[in-house]
Amino acid sequence: MTEYGVKCTKGLRCRLSQCKITDEGCVALTSALRSNPSHLRHLHLSDNNVGDSGVKLISTVLENPHCKLETLTLSWCKIKDEGCVALTSALRSNPSHLRHLDLSHNNVGDSGVKLISTVLENPHCKLETLKLSQCNMTDEGCVALTSALRSNPSHLRHLDLSDNNVGDSGVKLISTVLENPHCKLKTLKLNWCNFPITDEGCVALTSALRSNPSHLRHLDLSDNNVGDSGVKLISTVLENPHCKLETLKLMRCKITDEGCVALTSALRSNPSHLRHLNLSDNNVGDSGVKLISTVLENPHCELETLELNWCNITDEGCVALTSALRSNPSHLRELSLYGYHVGDSGEKQICKLRDDPHYKLETVSILGWLKNDFI
């Protein structure tokens, strides 16, 4: 079946994203699941007109003690806090099976987040992934969410709060969860906060990660006012030998080569864990790339993906990159340099490495000056 069509596999997975489903379809679906609740593990209903009435129907399945659903995806489904009332009521009565819940791009708001928090604080709740991107959440919702996670910190692994009105005050609240030694959070997404995170929020975040550095694997702070001062703070986490961060995304964070000095110094002292680095759309320039290249040439560096799109890099920066990759060719798999400043000579140097079987470089993405061809 197609990506957005119906997909059922041995009764375990049902994908109905973008299928123009309304609550009428939910009546039939939930009727079937109530008669046979024990097999379905993953249900995807994203981008449908499910609404609160549809969620109420789905909730009658979730509250069934024989229901073993592990993944429920309801992003872009026009859900409000009324739907959250039914959903959370069901999960409180049967909290032990659902592992992944996606309510992104719904008008859940703080009231909805408060309801969801009552599920998270239940010691029998085993939720590992919670996605609340673009849900009109503010610091008020963060208060309830972080209070719940402080009382039951050991299960949630992945938290997405991107594109909400969180800001520095919200980050300070979340940091109180991260510093808890029982917290096992591996992924934290705080990109595109409508009240952008500044170095003030980074102070709280990095303080928490320095006291409990060993669990977080993926951090996304893109589209915030992190700046060089914020990067310097994050670098103090990266240089900690107990830090296991694998993915760091800092797109559009107003970083210059000054921030790169701190970042690369940290990665030179602790180069073996970071696998994916995205610094796209920052004023890094050739000087910043030269600094990053000193990390790449370290034989202990295991970086697999490096994204430097729209970073004002020219052929001069490409020379430093190719020299570093020649001295340490075995790890980098993907290199992205979209932008209008890389010329033919820089492009050719990088692409030679991609085509050489001695190197592990598999994907090179470059858009040269006034060119329309994507490599």
GROMACS .gro file of C-alpha atoms in nm:
model
  375
    1MET     CA    1   0.000   0.000   0.000
    2THR     CA    2   0.107   0.364  -0.031
    3GLU     CA    3   0.270   0.560   0.248
    4TYR     CA    4  -0.056   0.736   0.332
    5GLY     CA    5  -0.294   0.452   0.267
    6VAL     CA    6  -0.418   0.170   0.487
    7LYS     CA    7  -0.143  -0.057   0.607
    8CYS     CA    8  -0.211  -0.347   0.841
    9THR     CA    9   0.057  -0.602   0.919
   10LYS     CA   10  -0.044  -0.926   1.091
   11GLY     CA   11  -0.294  -0.732   1.300
   12LEU     CA   12  -0.012  -0.537   1.467
   13ARG     CA   13   0.004  -0.207   1.273
   14CYS     CA   14  -0.262   0.011   1.111
   15ARG     CA   15  -0.164   0.326   0.918
   16LEU     CA   16  -0.449   0.554   0.812
   17SER     CA   17  -0.271   0.890   0.783
   18GLN     CA   18  -0.417   1.148   0.542
   19CYS     CA   19  -0.723   0.938   0.463
   20LYS     CA   20  -0.995   1.204   0.516
   21ILE     CA   21  -1.132   1.014   0.814
   22THR     CA   22  -1.396   1.183   1.029
   23ASP     CA   23  -1.564   1.065   1.348
   24GLU     CA   24  -1.795   0.854   1.128
   25GLY     CA   25  -1.497   0.642   1.027
   26CYS     CA   26  -1.385   0.633   1.389
   27VAL     CA   27  -1.718   0.472   1.484
   28ALA     CA   28  -1.646   0.174   1.256
   29LEU     CA   29  -1.278   0.157   1.352
   30THR     CA   30  -1.334   0.161   1.727
   31SER     CA   31  -1.621  -0.088   1.699
   32ALA     CA   32  -1.384  -0.331   1.529
   33LEU     CA   33  -1.108  -0.269   1.787
   34ARG     CA   34  -1.345  -0.318   2.080
   35SER     CA   35  -1.440  -0.660   1.945
   36ASN     CA   36  -1.073  -0.753   1.895
   37PRO     CA   37  -0.856  -0.527   2.115
   38SER     CA   38  -0.557  -0.743   2.197
   39HIS     CA   39  -0.356  -0.753   1.871
   40LEU     CA   40  -0.318  -0.398   1.740
   41ARG     CA   41   0.006  -0.238   1.857
   42HIS     CA   42   0.046   0.073   1.637
   43LEU     CA   43  -0.231   0.305   1.515
   44HIS     CA   44  -0.154   0.608   1.295
   45LEU     CA   45  -0.439   0.850   1.225
   46SER     CA   46  -0.241   1.168   1.155
   47ASP     CA   47  -0.381   1.447   0.939
   48ASN     CA   48  -0.745   1.341   0.953
   49ASN     CA   49  -1.056   1.525   1.068
   50VAL     CA   50  -1.081   1.307   1.379
   51GLY     CA   51  -1.153   1.589   1.623
   52ASP     CA   52  -1.259   1.554   1.985
   53SER     CA   53  -1.552   1.327   1.903
   54GLY     CA   54  -1.324   1.082   1.724
   55VAL     CA   55  -1.077   1.083   2.012
   56LYS     CA   56  -1.359   1.004   2.253
   57LEU     CA   57  -1.439   0.694   2.047
   58ILE     CA   58  -1.074   0.585   2.032
   59SER     CA   59  -1.053   0.634   2.408
   60THR     CA   60  -1.317   0.365   2.462
   61VAL     CA   61  -1.068   0.122   2.307
   62LEU     CA   62  -0.774   0.244   2.515
   63GLU     CA   63  -0.959   0.197   2.845
   64ASN     CA   64  -1.025  -0.167   2.764
   65PRO     CA   65  -0.787  -0.372   2.985
   66HIS     CA   66  -0.732  -0.613   2.693
   67CYS     CA   67  -0.607  -0.329   2.470
   68LYS     CA   68  -0.233  -0.361   2.402
   69LEU     CA   69  -0.187  -0.050   2.183
   70GLU     CA   70   0.171   0.080   2.210
   71THR     CA   71   0.176   0.365   1.955
   72LEU     CA   72  -0.098   0.622   1.893
   73THR     CA   73  -0.032   0.901   1.643
   74LEU     CA   74  -0.293   1.179   1.630
   75SER     CA   75  -0.098   1.478   1.494
   76TRP     CA   76  -0.291   1.731   1.281
   77CYS     CA   77  -0.627   1.589   1.395
   78LYS     CA   78  -0.805   1.906   1.521
   79ILE     CA   79  -0.803   1.787   1.881
   80LYS     CA   80  -0.868   2.026   2.169
   81ASP     CA   81  -0.864   1.985   2.547
   82GLU     CA   82  -1.209   1.823   2.532
   83GLY     CA   83  -1.057   1.530   2.346
   84CYS     CA   84  -0.772   1.523   2.598
   85VAL     CA   85  -1.024   1.473   2.879
   86ALA     CA   86  -1.145   1.146   2.725
   87LEU     CA   87  -0.797   1.034   2.621
   88THR     CA   88  -0.637   1.090   2.960
   89SER     CA   89  -0.931   0.935   3.143
   90ALA     CA   90  -0.882   0.617   2.938
   91LEU     CA   91  -0.505   0.615   2.994
   92ARG     CA   92  -0.544   0.661   3.368
   93SER     CA   93  -0.767   0.352   3.381
   94ASN     CA   94  -0.530   0.149   3.158
   95PRO     CA   95  -0.186   0.315   3.174
   96SER     CA   96   0.059   0.033   3.135
   97HIS     CA   97   0.066  -0.043   2.760
   98LEU     CA   98   0.088   0.282   2.559
   99ARG     CA   99   0.451   0.368   2.486
  100HIS     CA  100   0.432   0.639   2.216
  101LEU     CA  101   0.181   0.925   2.195
  102ASP     CA  102   0.188   1.199   1.929
  103LEU     CA  103  -0.053   1.491   1.970
  104SER     CA  104   0.153   1.742   1.772
  105HIS     CA  105  -0.014   2.025   1.579
  106ASN     CA  106  -0.337   2.016   1.778
  107ASN     CA  107  -0.487   2.295   1.987
  108VAL     CA  108  -0.427   2.104   2.309
  109GLY     CA  109  -0.307   2.407   2.505
  110ASP     CA  110  -0.204   2.421   2.869
  111SER     CA  111  -0.531   2.265   2.986
  112GLY     CA  112  -0.471   1.961   2.768
  113VAL     CA  113  -0.109   1.931   2.881
  114LYS     CA  114  -0.223   1.941   3.244
  115LEU     CA  115  -0.454   1.646   3.174
  116ILE     CA  116  -0.179   1.449   3.002
  117SER     CA  117   0.045   1.521   3.299
  118THR     CA  118  -0.195   1.335   3.527
  119VAL     CA  119  -0.120   1.026   3.317
  120LEU     CA  120   0.258   1.078   3.330
  121GLU     CA  121   0.264   1.104   3.709
  122ASN     CA  122   0.092   0.766   3.741
  123PRO     CA  123   0.363   0.518   3.853
  124HIS     CA  124   0.207   0.255   3.626
  125CYS     CA  125   0.247   0.479   3.319
  126LYS     CA  126   0.509   0.343   3.078
  127LEU     CA  127   0.494   0.621   2.817
  128GLU     CA  128   0.834   0.654   2.648
  129THR     CA  129   0.761   0.907   2.371
  130LEU     CA  130   0.548   1.222   2.404
  131LYS     CA  131   0.520   1.463   2.111
  132LEU     CA  132   0.351   1.796   2.177
  133SER     CA  133   0.496   2.008   1.898
  134GLN     CA  134   0.292   2.320   1.813
  135CYS     CA  135   0.023   2.262   2.076
  136ASN     CA  136  -0.014   2.622   2.206
  137MET     CA  137   0.163   2.527   2.525
  138THR     CA  138   0.312   2.792   2.757
  139ASP     CA  139   0.511   2.789   3.080
  140GLU     CA  140   0.186   2.707   3.261
  141GLY     CA  141   0.173   2.372   3.082
  142CYS     CA  142   0.545   2.321   3.154
  143VAL     CA  143   0.477   2.353   3.526
  144ALA     CA  144   0.231   2.063   3.520
  145LEU     CA  145   0.443   1.854   3.282
  146THR     CA  146   0.766   1.890   3.475
  147SER     CA  147   0.592   1.830   3.808
  148ALA     CA  148   0.461   1.499   3.671
  149LEU     CA  149   0.801   1.399   3.534
  150ARG     CA  150   0.975   1.479   3.861
  151SER     CA  151   0.737   1.242   4.042
  152ASN     CA  152   0.775   0.968   3.776
  153PRO     CA  153   1.099   1.036   3.585
  154SER     CA  154   1.220   0.694   3.486
  155HIS     CA  155   1.010   0.599   3.181
  156LEU     CA  156   0.992   0.891   2.936
  157ARG     CA  157   1.269   0.871   2.678
  158HIS     CA  158   1.165   1.117   2.404
  159LEU     CA  159   1.004   1.458   2.457
  160ASP     CA  160   0.915   1.700   2.175
  161LEU     CA  161   0.801   2.047   2.285
  162SER     CA  162   0.906   2.233   1.969
  163ASP     CA  163   0.715   2.533   1.835
  164ASN     CA  164   0.547   2.622   2.165
  165ASN     CA  165   0.556   2.933   2.385
  166VAL     CA  166   0.806   2.775   2.621
  167GLY     CA  167   1.103   3.016   2.634
  168ASP     CA  168   1.374   3.043   2.900
  169SER     CA  169   1.135   3.003   3.194
  170GLY     CA  170   0.999   2.679   3.047
  171VAL     CA  171   1.351   2.549   2.985
  172LYS     CA  172   1.438   2.616   3.350
  173LEU     CA  173   1.144   2.398   3.452
  174ILE     CA  174   1.242   2.117   3.215
  175SER     CA  175   1.597   2.136   3.346
  176THR     CA  176   1.475   2.036   3.692
  177VAL     CA  177   1.367   1.706   3.535
  178LEU     CA  178   1.696   1.654   3.348
  179GLU     CA  179   1.906   1.698   3.662
  180ASN     CA  180   1.714   1.420   3.838
  181PRO     CA  181   1.948   1.116   3.843
  182HIS     CA  182   1.646   0.891   3.776
  183CYS     CA  183   1.561   1.080   3.456
  184LYS     CA  184   1.626   0.865   3.148
  185LEU     CA  185   1.532   1.119   2.881
  186LYS     CA  186   1.726   1.051   2.560
  187THR     CA  187   1.569   1.299   2.316
  188LEU     CA  188   1.472   1.660   2.387
  189LYS     CA  189   1.338   1.886   2.113
  190LEU     CA  190   1.300   2.254   2.195
  191ASN     CA  191   1.345   2.399   1.848
  192TRP     CA  192   1.151   2.699   1.722
  193CYS     CA  193   1.027   2.823   2.060
  194ASN     CA  194   0.794   3.116   2.001
  195PHE     CA  195   0.961   3.294   2.294
  196PRO     CA  196   1.312   3.203   2.174
  197ILE     CA  197   1.552   3.040   2.416
  198THR     CA  198   1.853   3.256   2.500
  199ASP     CA  199   2.173   3.193   2.692
  200GLU     CA  200   1.965   3.238   3.010
  201GLY     CA  201   1.780   2.917   2.930
  202CYS     CA  202   2.107   2.753   2.828
  203VAL     CA  203   2.250   2.824   3.174
  204ALA     CA  204   1.979   2.612   3.338
  205LEU     CA  205   1.988   2.343   3.069
  206THR     CA  206   2.363   2.294   3.073
  207SER     CA  207   2.377   2.302   3.454
  208ALA     CA  208   2.128   2.014   3.459
  209LEU     CA  209   2.317   1.819   3.193
  210ARG     CA  210   2.648   1.864   3.372
  211SER     CA  211   2.497   1.709   3.687
  212ASN     CA  212   2.334   1.424   3.491
  213PRO     CA  213   2.518   1.394   3.156
  214SER     CA  214   2.498   1.028   3.072
  215HIS     CA  215   2.145   0.976   2.934
  216LEU     CA  216   2.058   1.250   2.683
  217ARG     CA  217   2.145   1.141   2.328
  218HIS     CA  218   1.963   1.391   2.104
  219LEU     CA  219   1.923   1.766   2.162
  220ASP     CA  220   1.757   2.009   1.920
  221LEU     CA  221   1.771   2.382   2.002
  222SER     CA  222   1.737   2.508   1.644
  223ASP     CA  223   1.571   2.841   1.567
  224ASN     CA  224   1.646   2.996   1.906
  225ASN     CA  225   1.862   3.289   2.019
  226VAL     CA  226   2.129   3.060   2.161
  227GLY     CA  227   2.417   3.262   2.016
  228ASP     CA  228   2.786   3.217   2.087
  229SER     CA  229   2.736   3.252   2.464
  230GLY     CA  230   2.482   2.968   2.463
  231VAL     CA  231   2.710   2.748   2.254
  232LYS     CA  232   2.993   2.807   2.501
  233LEU     CA  233   2.766   2.677   2.777
  234ILE     CA  234   2.661   2.372   2.575
  235SER     CA  235   3.028   2.304   2.504
  236THR     CA  236   3.092   2.257   2.876
  237VAL     CA  237   2.852   1.961   2.857
  238LEU     CA  238   3.014   1.814   2.546
  239GLU     CA  239   3.361   1.816   2.696
  240ASN     CA  240   3.241   1.611   2.994
  241PRO     CA  241   3.375   1.254   2.940
  242HIS     CA  242   3.046   1.117   3.074
  243CYS     CA  243   2.845   1.304   2.809
  244LYS     CA  244   2.692   1.064   2.555
  245LEU     CA  245   2.523   1.318   2.327
  246GLU     CA  246   2.499   1.176   1.974
  247THR     CA  247   2.291   1.441   1.793
  248LEU     CA  248   2.319   1.820   1.833
  249LYS     CA  249   2.106   2.050   1.619
  250LEU     CA  250   2.172   2.426   1.636
  251MET     CA  251   2.027   2.555   1.310
  252ARG     CA  252   1.959   2.931   1.289
  253CYS     CA  253   2.098   3.001   1.637
  254LYS     CA  254   2.306   3.314   1.556
  255ILE     CA  255   2.635   3.130   1.598
  256THR     CA  256   2.960   3.273   1.461
  257ASP     CA  257   3.315   3.139   1.453
  258GLU     CA  258   3.348   3.254   1.816
  259GLY     CA  259   3.096   2.985   1.916
  260CYS     CA  260   3.280   2.736   1.695
  261VAL     CA  261   3.597   2.789   1.898
  262ALA     CA  262   3.427   2.664   2.215
  263LEU     CA  263   3.237   2.387   2.036
  264THR     CA  264   3.539   2.243   1.858
  265SER     CA  265   3.756   2.268   2.169
  266ALA     CA  266   3.500   2.055   2.355
  267LEU     CA  267   3.474   1.801   2.073
  268ARG     CA  268   3.851   1.769   2.049
  269SER     CA  269   3.864   1.679   2.419
  270ASN     CA  270   3.569   1.435   2.393
  271PRO     CA  271   3.534   1.338   2.024
  272SER     CA  272   3.401   0.984   2.034
  273HIS     CA  273   3.027   1.020   2.100
  274LEU     CA  274   2.878   1.288   1.873
  275ARG     CA  275   2.745   1.136   1.550
  276HIS     CA  276   2.527   1.411   1.399
  277LEU     CA  277   2.596   1.786   1.402
  278ASN     CA  278   2.379   2.048   1.232
  279LEU     CA  279   2.500   2.409   1.235
  280SER     CA  280   2.310   2.518   0.923
  281ASP     CA  281   2.212   2.880   0.863
  282ASN     CA  282   2.464   3.029   1.104
  283ASN     CA  283   2.742   3.276   1.029
  284VAL     CA  284   3.010   3.009   1.068
  285GLY     CA  285   3.213   3.098   0.759
  286ASP     CA  286   3.544   2.952   0.647
  287SER     CA  287   3.709   3.027   0.982
  288GLY     CA  288   3.445   2.824   1.165
  289VAL     CA  289   3.477   2.538   0.916
  290LYS     CA  290   3.852   2.530   0.967
  291LEU     CA  291   3.790   2.484   1.339
  292ILE     CA  292   3.537   2.205   1.278
  293SER     CA  293   3.789   2.039   1.046
  294THR     CA  294   4.031   1.999   1.337
  295VAL     CA  295   3.767   1.778   1.498
  296LEU     CA  296   3.712   1.572   1.182
  297GLU     CA  297   4.081   1.494   1.143
  298ASN     CA  298   4.097   1.350   1.495
  299PRO     CA  299   4.118   0.968   1.457
  300HIS     CA  300   3.882   0.930   1.755
  301CYS     CA  301   3.613   1.144   1.590
  302GLU     CA  302   3.313   0.935   1.484
  303LEU     CA  303   3.095   1.208   1.335
  304GLU     CA  304   2.872   1.055   1.065
  305THR     CA  305   2.658   1.352   0.957
  306LEU     CA  306   2.768   1.715   0.923
  307GLU     CA  307   2.526   1.983   0.801
  308LEU     CA  308   2.665   2.328   0.725
  309ASN     CA  309   2.404   2.465   0.486
  310TRP     CA  310   2.389   2.841   0.431
  311CYS     CA  311   2.696   2.904   0.648
  312ASN     CA  312   2.886   3.141   0.412
  313ILE     CA  313   3.142   2.875   0.328
  314THR     CA  314   3.363   2.919   0.022
  315ASP     CA  315   3.623   2.702  -0.153
  316GLU     CA  316   3.867   2.795   0.123
  317GLY     CA  317   3.652   2.616   0.379
  318CYS     CA  318   3.618   2.317   0.145
  319VAL     CA  319   3.998   2.285   0.132
  320ALA     CA  320   4.010   2.248   0.511
  321LEU     CA  321   3.722   1.997   0.510
  322THR     CA  322   3.873   1.777   0.240
  323SER     CA  323   4.215   1.784   0.408
  324ALA     CA  324   4.060   1.671   0.737
  325LEU     CA  325   3.860   1.393   0.571
  326ARG     CA  326   4.166   1.265   0.390
  327SER     CA  327   4.347   1.226   0.722
  328ASN     CA  328   4.048   1.053   0.885
  329PRO     CA  329   3.833   0.902   0.608
  330SER     CA  330   3.646   0.627   0.787
  331HIS     CA  331   3.348   0.781   0.967
  332LEU     CA  332   3.172   1.072   0.793
  333ARG     CA  333   2.882   0.945   0.581
  334GLU     CA  334   2.683   1.259   0.496
  335LEU     CA  335   2.803   1.613   0.427
  336SER     CA  336   2.566   1.894   0.342
  337LEU     CA  337   2.694   2.233   0.221
  338TYR     CA  338   2.396   2.395   0.051
  339GLY     CA  339   2.463   2.763  -0.010
  340TYR     CA  340   2.564   3.011  -0.275
  341HIS     CA  341   2.934   3.046  -0.193
  342VAL     CA  342   3.087   2.707  -0.270
  343GLY     CA  343   3.246   2.723  -0.615
  344ASP     CA  344   3.341   2.459  -0.871
  345SER     CA  345   3.681   2.383  -0.718
  346GLY     CA  346   3.538   2.326  -0.370
  347GLU     CA  347   3.259   2.113  -0.511
  348LYS     CA  348   3.502   1.898  -0.710
  349GLN     CA  349   3.729   1.840  -0.411
  350ILE     CA  350   3.445   1.719  -0.191
  351CYS     CA  351   3.286   1.504  -0.461
  352LYS     CA  352   3.618   1.332  -0.531
  353LEU     CA  353   3.611   1.203  -0.176
  354ARG     CA  354   3.256   1.080  -0.222
  355ASP     CA  355   3.354   0.885  -0.533
  356ASP     CA  356   3.674   0.741  -0.384
  357PRO     CA  357   3.615   0.388  -0.242
  358HIS     CA  358   3.871   0.454   0.033
  359TYR     CA  359   3.632   0.699   0.197
  360LYS     CA  360   3.298   0.628   0.364
  361LEU     CA  361   3.135   0.948   0.239
  362GLU     CA  362   2.805   0.842   0.081
  363THR     CA  363   2.607   1.164   0.038
  364VAL     CA  364   2.732   1.510  -0.059
  365SER     CA  365   2.479   1.791  -0.098
  366ILE     CA  366   2.602   2.114  -0.255
  367LEU     CA  367   2.424   2.396  -0.433
  368GLY     CA  368   2.686   2.615  -0.600
  369TRP     CA  369   2.675   2.984  -0.687
  370LEU     CA  370   2.376   3.052  -0.916
  371LYS     CA  371   2.343   2.682  -0.994
  372ASN     CA  372   2.029   2.476  -1.003
  373ASP     CA  373   2.194   2.134  -0.999
  374PHE     CA  374   2.191   1.936  -0.676
  375ILE     CA  375   2.482   1.698  -0.633
   0.00000   0.00000   0.00000
